[in-house]
XYZ file of C-alpha atoms in Angstrom:
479
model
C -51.589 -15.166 -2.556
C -54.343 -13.025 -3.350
C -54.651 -9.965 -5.291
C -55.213 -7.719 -2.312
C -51.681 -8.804 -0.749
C -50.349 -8.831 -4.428
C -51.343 -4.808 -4.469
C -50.489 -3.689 -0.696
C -47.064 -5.493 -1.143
C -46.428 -3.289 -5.028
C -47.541 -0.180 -2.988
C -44.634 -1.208 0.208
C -42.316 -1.584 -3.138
C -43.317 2.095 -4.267
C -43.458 3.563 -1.212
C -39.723 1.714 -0.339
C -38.734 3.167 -3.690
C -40.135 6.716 -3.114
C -38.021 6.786 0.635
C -35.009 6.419 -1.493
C -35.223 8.818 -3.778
C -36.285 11.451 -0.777
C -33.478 9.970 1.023
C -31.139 10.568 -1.832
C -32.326 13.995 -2.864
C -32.742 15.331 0.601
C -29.760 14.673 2.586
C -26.215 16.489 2.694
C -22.815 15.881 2.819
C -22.445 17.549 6.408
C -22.797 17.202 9.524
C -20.214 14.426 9.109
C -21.992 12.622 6.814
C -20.509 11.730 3.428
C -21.702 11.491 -0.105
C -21.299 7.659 -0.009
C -22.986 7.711 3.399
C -25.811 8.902 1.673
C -25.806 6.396 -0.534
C -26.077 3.941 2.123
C -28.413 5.235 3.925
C -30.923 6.246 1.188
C -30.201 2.322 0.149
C -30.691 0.914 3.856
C -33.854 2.494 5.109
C -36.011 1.585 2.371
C -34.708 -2.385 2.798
C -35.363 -1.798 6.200
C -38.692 -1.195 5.557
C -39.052 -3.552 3.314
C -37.778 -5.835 5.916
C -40.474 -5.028 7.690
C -43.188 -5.047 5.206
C -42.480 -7.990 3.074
C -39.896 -10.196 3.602
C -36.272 -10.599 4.253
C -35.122 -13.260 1.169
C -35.160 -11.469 -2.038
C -35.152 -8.025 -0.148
C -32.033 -9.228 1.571
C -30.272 -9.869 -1.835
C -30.874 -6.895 -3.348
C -29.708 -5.273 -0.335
C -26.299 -6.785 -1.060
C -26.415 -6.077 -4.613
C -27.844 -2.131 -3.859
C -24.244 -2.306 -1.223
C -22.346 -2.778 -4.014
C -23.437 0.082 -6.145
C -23.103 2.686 -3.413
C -19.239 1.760 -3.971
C -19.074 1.710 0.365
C -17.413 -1.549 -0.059
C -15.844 -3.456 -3.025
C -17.670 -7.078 -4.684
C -15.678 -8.999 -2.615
C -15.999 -7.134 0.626
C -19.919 -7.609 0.397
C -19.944 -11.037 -0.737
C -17.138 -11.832 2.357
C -18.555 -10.290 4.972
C -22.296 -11.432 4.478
C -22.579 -14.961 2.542
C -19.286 -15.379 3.981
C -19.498 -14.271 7.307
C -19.087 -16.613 10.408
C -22.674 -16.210 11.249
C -23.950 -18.200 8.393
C -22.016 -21.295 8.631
C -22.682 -21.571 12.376
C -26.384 -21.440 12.005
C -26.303 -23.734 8.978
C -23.395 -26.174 10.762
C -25.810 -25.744 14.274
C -29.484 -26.114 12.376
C -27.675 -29.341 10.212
C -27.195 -30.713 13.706
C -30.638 -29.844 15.287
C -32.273 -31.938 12.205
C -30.356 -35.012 13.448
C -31.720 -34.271 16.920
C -35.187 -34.155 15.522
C -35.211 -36.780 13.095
C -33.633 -39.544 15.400
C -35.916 -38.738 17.935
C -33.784 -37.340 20.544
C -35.811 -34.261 21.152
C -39.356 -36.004 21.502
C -37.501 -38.210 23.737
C -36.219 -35.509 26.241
C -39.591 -33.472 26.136
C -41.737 -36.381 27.045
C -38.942 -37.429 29.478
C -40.290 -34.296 31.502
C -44.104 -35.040 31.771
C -43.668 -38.219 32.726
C -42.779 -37.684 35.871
C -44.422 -39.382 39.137
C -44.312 -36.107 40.682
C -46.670 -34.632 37.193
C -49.536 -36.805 38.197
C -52.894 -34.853 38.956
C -50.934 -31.845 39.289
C -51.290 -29.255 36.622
C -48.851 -26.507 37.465
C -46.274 -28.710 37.778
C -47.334 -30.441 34.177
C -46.521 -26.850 32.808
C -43.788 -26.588 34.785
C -41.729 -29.319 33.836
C -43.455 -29.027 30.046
C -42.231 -25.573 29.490
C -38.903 -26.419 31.304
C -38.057 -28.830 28.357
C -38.685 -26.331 26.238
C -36.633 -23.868 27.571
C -33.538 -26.229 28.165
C -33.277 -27.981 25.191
C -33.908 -24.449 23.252
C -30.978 -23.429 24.493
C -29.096 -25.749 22.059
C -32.022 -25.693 19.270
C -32.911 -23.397 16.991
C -36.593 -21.740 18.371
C -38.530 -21.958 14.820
C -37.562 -26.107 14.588
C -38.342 -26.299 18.225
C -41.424 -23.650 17.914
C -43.162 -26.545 15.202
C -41.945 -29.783 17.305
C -43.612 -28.437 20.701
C -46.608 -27.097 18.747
C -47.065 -30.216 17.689
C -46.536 -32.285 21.054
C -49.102 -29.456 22.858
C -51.832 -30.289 20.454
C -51.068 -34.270 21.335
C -50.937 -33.426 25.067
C -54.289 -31.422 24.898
C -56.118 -33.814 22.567
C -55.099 -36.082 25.265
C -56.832 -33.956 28.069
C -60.185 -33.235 26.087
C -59.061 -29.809 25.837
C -60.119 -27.498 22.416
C -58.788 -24.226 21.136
C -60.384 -21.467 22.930
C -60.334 -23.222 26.280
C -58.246 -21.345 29.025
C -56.112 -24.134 29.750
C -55.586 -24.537 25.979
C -54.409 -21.380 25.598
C -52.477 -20.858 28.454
C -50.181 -24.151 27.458
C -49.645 -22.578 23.872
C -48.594 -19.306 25.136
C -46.516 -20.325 27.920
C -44.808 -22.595 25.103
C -44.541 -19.191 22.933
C -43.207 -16.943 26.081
C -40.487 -20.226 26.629
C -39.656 -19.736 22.666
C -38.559 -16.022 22.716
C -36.237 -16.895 25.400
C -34.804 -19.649 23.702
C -34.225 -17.676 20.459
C -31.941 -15.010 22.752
C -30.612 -16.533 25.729
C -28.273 -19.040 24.038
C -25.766 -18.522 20.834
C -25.583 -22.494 20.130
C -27.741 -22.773 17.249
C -29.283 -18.956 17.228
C -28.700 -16.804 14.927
C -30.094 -13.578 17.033
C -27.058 -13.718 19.432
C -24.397 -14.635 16.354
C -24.974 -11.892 14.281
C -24.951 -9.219 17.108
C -21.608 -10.603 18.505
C -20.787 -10.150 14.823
C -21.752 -6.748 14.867
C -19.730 -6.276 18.136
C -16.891 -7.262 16.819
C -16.516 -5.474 13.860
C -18.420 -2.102 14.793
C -16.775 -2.076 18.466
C -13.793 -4.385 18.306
C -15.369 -6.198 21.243
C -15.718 -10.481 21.195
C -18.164 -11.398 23.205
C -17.588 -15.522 23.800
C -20.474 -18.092 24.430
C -19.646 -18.590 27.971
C -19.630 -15.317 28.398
C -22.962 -14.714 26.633
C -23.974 -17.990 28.713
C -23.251 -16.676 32.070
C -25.389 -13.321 31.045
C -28.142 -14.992 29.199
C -29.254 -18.458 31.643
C -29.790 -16.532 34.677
C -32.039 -13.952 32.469
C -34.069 -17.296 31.085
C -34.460 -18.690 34.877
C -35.654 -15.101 35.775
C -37.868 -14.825 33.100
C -39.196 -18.690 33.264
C -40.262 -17.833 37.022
C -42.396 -14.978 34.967
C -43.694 -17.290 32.737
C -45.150 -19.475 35.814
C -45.947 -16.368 37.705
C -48.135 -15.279 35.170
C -49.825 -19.135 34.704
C -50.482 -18.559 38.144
C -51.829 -15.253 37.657
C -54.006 -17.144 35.114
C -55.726 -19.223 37.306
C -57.327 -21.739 33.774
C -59.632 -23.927 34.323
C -57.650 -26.945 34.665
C -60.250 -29.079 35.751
C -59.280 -31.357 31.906
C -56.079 -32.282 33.352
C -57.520 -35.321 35.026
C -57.428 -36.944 31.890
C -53.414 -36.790 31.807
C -52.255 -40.411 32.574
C -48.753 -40.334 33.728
C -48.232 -43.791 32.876
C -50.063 -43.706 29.751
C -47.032 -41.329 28.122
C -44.648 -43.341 29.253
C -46.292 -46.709 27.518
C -46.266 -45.133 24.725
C -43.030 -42.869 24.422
C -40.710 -45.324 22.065
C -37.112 -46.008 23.328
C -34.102 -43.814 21.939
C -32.442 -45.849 18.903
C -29.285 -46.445 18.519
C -28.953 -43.871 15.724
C -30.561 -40.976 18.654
C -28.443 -42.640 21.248
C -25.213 -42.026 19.118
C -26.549 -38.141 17.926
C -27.392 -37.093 21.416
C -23.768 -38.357 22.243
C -22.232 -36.664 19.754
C -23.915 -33.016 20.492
C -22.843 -33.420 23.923
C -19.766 -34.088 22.981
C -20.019 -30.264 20.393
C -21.241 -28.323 23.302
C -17.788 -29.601 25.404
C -15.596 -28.178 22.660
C -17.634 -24.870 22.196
C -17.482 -23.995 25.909
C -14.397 -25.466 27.470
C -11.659 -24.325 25.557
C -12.267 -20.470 26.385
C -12.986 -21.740 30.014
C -9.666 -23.658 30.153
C -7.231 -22.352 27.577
C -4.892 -21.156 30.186
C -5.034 -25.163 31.479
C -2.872 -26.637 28.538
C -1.952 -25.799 25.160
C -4.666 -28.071 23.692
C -7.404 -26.075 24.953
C -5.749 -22.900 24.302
C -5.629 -24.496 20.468
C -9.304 -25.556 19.847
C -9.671 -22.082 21.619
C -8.459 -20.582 18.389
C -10.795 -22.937 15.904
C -13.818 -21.259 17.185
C -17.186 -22.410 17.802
C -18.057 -24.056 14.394
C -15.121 -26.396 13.701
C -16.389 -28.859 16.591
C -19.448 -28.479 15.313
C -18.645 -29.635 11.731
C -16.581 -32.365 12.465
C -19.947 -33.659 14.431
C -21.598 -33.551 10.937
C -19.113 -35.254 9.445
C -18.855 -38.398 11.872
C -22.661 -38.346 12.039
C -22.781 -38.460 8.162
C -20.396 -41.224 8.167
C -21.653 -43.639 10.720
C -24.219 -45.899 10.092
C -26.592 -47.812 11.928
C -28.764 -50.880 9.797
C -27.137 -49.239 7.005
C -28.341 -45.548 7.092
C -26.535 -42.883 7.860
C -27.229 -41.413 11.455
C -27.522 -37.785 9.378
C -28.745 -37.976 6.066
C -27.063 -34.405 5.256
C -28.572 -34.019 1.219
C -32.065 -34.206 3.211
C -31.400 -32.271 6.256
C -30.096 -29.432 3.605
C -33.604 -29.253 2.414
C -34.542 -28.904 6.205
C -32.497 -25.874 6.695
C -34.770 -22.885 6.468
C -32.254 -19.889 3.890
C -34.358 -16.994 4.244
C -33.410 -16.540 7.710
C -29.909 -17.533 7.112
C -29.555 -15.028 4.076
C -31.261 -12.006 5.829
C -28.711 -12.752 8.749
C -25.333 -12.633 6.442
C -26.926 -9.708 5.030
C -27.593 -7.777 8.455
C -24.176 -8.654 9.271
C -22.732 -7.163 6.089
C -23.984 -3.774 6.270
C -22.361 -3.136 10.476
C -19.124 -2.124 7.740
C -20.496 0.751 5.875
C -22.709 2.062 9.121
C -19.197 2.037 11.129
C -17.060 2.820 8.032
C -15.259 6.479 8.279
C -16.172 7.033 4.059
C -19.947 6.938 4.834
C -19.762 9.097 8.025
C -23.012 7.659 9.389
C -21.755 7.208 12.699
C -20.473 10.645 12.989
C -23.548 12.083 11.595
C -25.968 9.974 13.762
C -24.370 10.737 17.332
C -24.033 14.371 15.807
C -27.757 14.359 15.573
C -29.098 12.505 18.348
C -26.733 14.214 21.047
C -28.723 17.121 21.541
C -31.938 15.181 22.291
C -30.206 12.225 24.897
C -27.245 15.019 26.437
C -29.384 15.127 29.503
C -29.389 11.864 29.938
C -27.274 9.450 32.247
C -25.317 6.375 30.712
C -27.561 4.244 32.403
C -30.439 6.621 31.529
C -29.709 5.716 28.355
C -29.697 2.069 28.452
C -33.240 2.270 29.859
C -34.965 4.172 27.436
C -33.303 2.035 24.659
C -34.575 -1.176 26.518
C -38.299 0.190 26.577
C -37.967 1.129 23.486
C -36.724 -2.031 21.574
C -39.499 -4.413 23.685
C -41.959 -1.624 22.352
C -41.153 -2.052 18.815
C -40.030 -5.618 18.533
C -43.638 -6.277 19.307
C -45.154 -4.665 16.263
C -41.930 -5.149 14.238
C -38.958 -7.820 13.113
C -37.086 -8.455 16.260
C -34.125 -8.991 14.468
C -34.133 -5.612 12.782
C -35.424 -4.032 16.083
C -32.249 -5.655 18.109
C -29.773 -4.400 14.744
C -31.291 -0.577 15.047
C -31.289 -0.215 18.826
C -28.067 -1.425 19.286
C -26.321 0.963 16.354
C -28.403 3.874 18.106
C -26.512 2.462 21.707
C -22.997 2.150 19.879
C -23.454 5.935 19.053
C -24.603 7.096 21.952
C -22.572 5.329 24.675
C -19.537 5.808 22.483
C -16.289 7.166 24.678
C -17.810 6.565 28.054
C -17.468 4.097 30.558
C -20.578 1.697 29.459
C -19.297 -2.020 29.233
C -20.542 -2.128 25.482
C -20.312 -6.360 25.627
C -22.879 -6.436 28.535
C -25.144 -3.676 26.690
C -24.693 -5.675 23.396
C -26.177 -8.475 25.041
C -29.134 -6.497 27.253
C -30.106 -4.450 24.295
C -30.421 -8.458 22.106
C -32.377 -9.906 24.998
C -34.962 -6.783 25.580
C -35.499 -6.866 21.315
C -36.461 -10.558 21.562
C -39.153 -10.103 24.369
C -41.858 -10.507 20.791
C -45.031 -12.014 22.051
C -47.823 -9.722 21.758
C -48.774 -10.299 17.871
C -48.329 -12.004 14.846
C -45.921 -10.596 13.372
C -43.115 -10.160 16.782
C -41.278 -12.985 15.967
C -40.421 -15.382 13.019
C -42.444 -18.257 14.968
C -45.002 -16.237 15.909
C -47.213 -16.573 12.774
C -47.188 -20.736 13.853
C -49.063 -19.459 17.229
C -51.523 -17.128 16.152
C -52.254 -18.507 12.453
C -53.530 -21.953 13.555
C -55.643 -19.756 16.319
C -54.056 -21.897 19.078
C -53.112 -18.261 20.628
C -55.297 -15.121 19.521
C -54.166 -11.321 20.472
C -57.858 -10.784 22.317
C -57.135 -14.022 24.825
C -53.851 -13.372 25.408
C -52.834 -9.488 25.368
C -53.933 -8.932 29.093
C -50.989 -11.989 30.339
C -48.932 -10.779 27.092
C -48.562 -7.691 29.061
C -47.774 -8.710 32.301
C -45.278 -10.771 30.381
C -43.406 -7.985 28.703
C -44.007 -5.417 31.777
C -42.238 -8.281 33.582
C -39.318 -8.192 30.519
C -38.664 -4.579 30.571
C -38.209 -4.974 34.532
C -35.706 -7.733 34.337
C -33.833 -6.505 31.658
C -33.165 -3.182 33.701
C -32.367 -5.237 36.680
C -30.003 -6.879 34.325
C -28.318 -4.190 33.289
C -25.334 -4.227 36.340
C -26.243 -7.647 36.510
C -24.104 -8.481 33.081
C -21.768 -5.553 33.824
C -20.131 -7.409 36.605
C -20.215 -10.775 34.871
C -18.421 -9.411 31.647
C -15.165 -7.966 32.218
């Protein structure tokens, strides 16, 4: 690091610190808001912006620790609901499983499946079509930073392949359309995601709502087929020169994709096998008692037991899932800043802080005039504004605390908002810093803002559209 990031991160630490004590000094007990609220909040927006500044490890611990001196919640209650909250042992159960996917081979295996197709031959559009596909579809059960690197890496194969260089249109169009694919894999689909966990965590606790995975599901795949006709609209809308895609030989990729082992055989069997028991049982607990029972173990029990049989069968004397080393695979930072984001949806709901009272009690006045719906809308344009400049994960948290405050006591089906309001803060393509993959992108230079931001865009003109359209869309589906 050098010492000009070393200074403009000490001034984001002084600047965090100076918010604080403003905070702290400025606000009153009124309004509805209480002297512990004020805590809280002079405590949370300077980690917020510190979220968005810095980082979200070490911030995200001293978040917890900072918690626990505003006395909003005991030791225990901090340490429960955010190390020990459901959202972190699904994403670390989930991302344990999706390094057995990619180390046996399984994923390769399923993307190259794709372009290998007779019908891919001398046809470009279709090359992207079925290319993107994979990474769309298997995203759905993978988490989209593992799956951001592992496509990454088979586009710059696939282009090296086709004489193609970075800067070329048809270069960039692949990398972006693989980077438009990746936000919608990061949203559309709780199995292995933490986006979608922690705001059905914040759901349940803030609105005493549960949102289940099929129902998510049956909200969030039509919104990814929506938006993947987008992404091949706007390929189309491209027009690259893809005069380099004679070079792709068909037969060539399948010569040389290697056969699934018996070890990738066994793993893709098994996560099959997960994704049964996560969905089925709230589809058919009202078939027979044992559905209605592994109905009440949840979504991560399934997926543990998969870990364990993986861990324990062998094939020429390995394990199938080595689970010391995929442990080192498992990227924490995310997984801490998302028990920590969870954590604080108790003191922003909690009736000792006030900050719910206090924030509809100011931001009444300003959105009286406004419909329900009205709402809803400005909150969507809003959230695919800033997740674009900002963390998307933050972005999703704030806009849907300003919606729980706003649309509380009305009519507004807060599970189908919950989701719209997660899907619009995820539409982060337009720079660097939208999204946690985004840096893998632009750093490399196999995207830049300048030959993308026209069909970035048309992208997330496209999202705000959809997610509107959306909006009655999920209503009816979630009841």
């Amino acid at each position: 690091m050098t010492m000009s990031r070393f200074k403009k991160e000490y001034i984001h630490y002084i600047i965090a610190l100076v918010i604080g004590i403003v905070l702290g000094l400025v606000l009153q007990p009124t309004n509805g808001l209480t002297v512990v609220g004020i805590r809280v909040v002079a405590i949370l927006v300077p980690v917020l912006y510190l979220w968005l500044t810095t980082n979200t490890h070490w911030t995200s611990l001293l978040a917890l620790a900072l918690l626990i001196m505003t006395t909003a919640m005991t030791p225990n209650e901090v340490w429960a609901g955010s190390m020990g909250h459901f959202v972190v042992i699904t994403v670390v159960t989930y991302m344990l499983l999706n390094v057995c996917l990619k180390e046996t081979g399984v994923i390769n295996k399923i993307a190259f499946w794709f372009i290998s197709r007779k019908i891919v031959q001398g046809r470009p559009y279709v090359f992207m079509a079925m290319f993107f596909a994979s990474n769309v579809i298997i995203g759905l059960f993978m988490d989209n930073l593992s799956l951001a690197v592992i496509y990454i890496g088979i586009a710059e194969v696939l282009c090296k392949q086709m004489g193609l260089k970075k800067g070329d249109s048809f270069y960039t169009c692949i990398f972006t359309g693989v980077m438009w694919g990746n936000v919608l894999l990061s949203i559309c689909s709780p199995i292995a995601h933490a986006l979608p966990n922690i705001i059905m965590g914040l759901a349940e606790s803030q609105l005493g709502i549960t949102i289940t995975y099929p129902q998510w599901l049956a909200v969030g795949i039509p919104y990814a087929a929506v938006m993947f006709v987008v992404i091949m609209l706007g390929c189309r809308i491209w027009n690259p020169d893809t005069s380099a895609f004679k070079n792709f030989d068909v037969e060539k990729i399948k010569a040389e994709s290697k056969p699934l082992g018996k070890d990738g055989k066994f793993a893709a069997f098994m996560f099959i096998v997960v994704i049964f028991f996560v969905l089925s049982p709230s589809l058919l607990k009202g078939v027979s008692p044992f559905f209605k029972y592994m109905n009440g173990l949840g979504v991560v029990v399934p997926a543990i037991l998969a870990v364990v049989v993986l861990a324990i069968v062998r094939f020429e004397d390995k394990p199938v899932l080595d689970v010391p080393q995929a442990f080192k695979q498992v990227p924490w930072p995310p997984i801490i800043f998302a028990g920590t984001v969870s954590v604080f949806a108790t003191p922003l709901s909690s009736e000792a802080t006030g900050i719910t009272v206090w924030l509809s009690n100011c931001l009444q006045p300003v959105m009286s005039k406004l419909s329900p719906f009205g709402v809803i809308v400005l909150l969507i344009i809003l959230s695919i504004i800033m997740t674009n400049f900002l963390s998307n994960t933050v972005t999703m948290v704030l806009f849907f605390n300003i919606g729980a405050v706003l649309l509380a006591g009305g009519n507004t089906n807060m599970a189908a908002f919950t989701i719209i309001i997660a899907l619009a803060a995820s539409m982060a393509t337009l720079t660097p810093s939208a999204a946690v993959p985004s840096p893998f992108f632009f750093g490399p230079g196999h995207v830049t803002m300048k030959n993308t931001l026209s069909h970035n865009i048309f992208f997330l003109i496209c999202a705000v559209v959809v997610s509107i359209v959306f909006v009655p869309i999920a209503t009816a589906m979630i009841h």
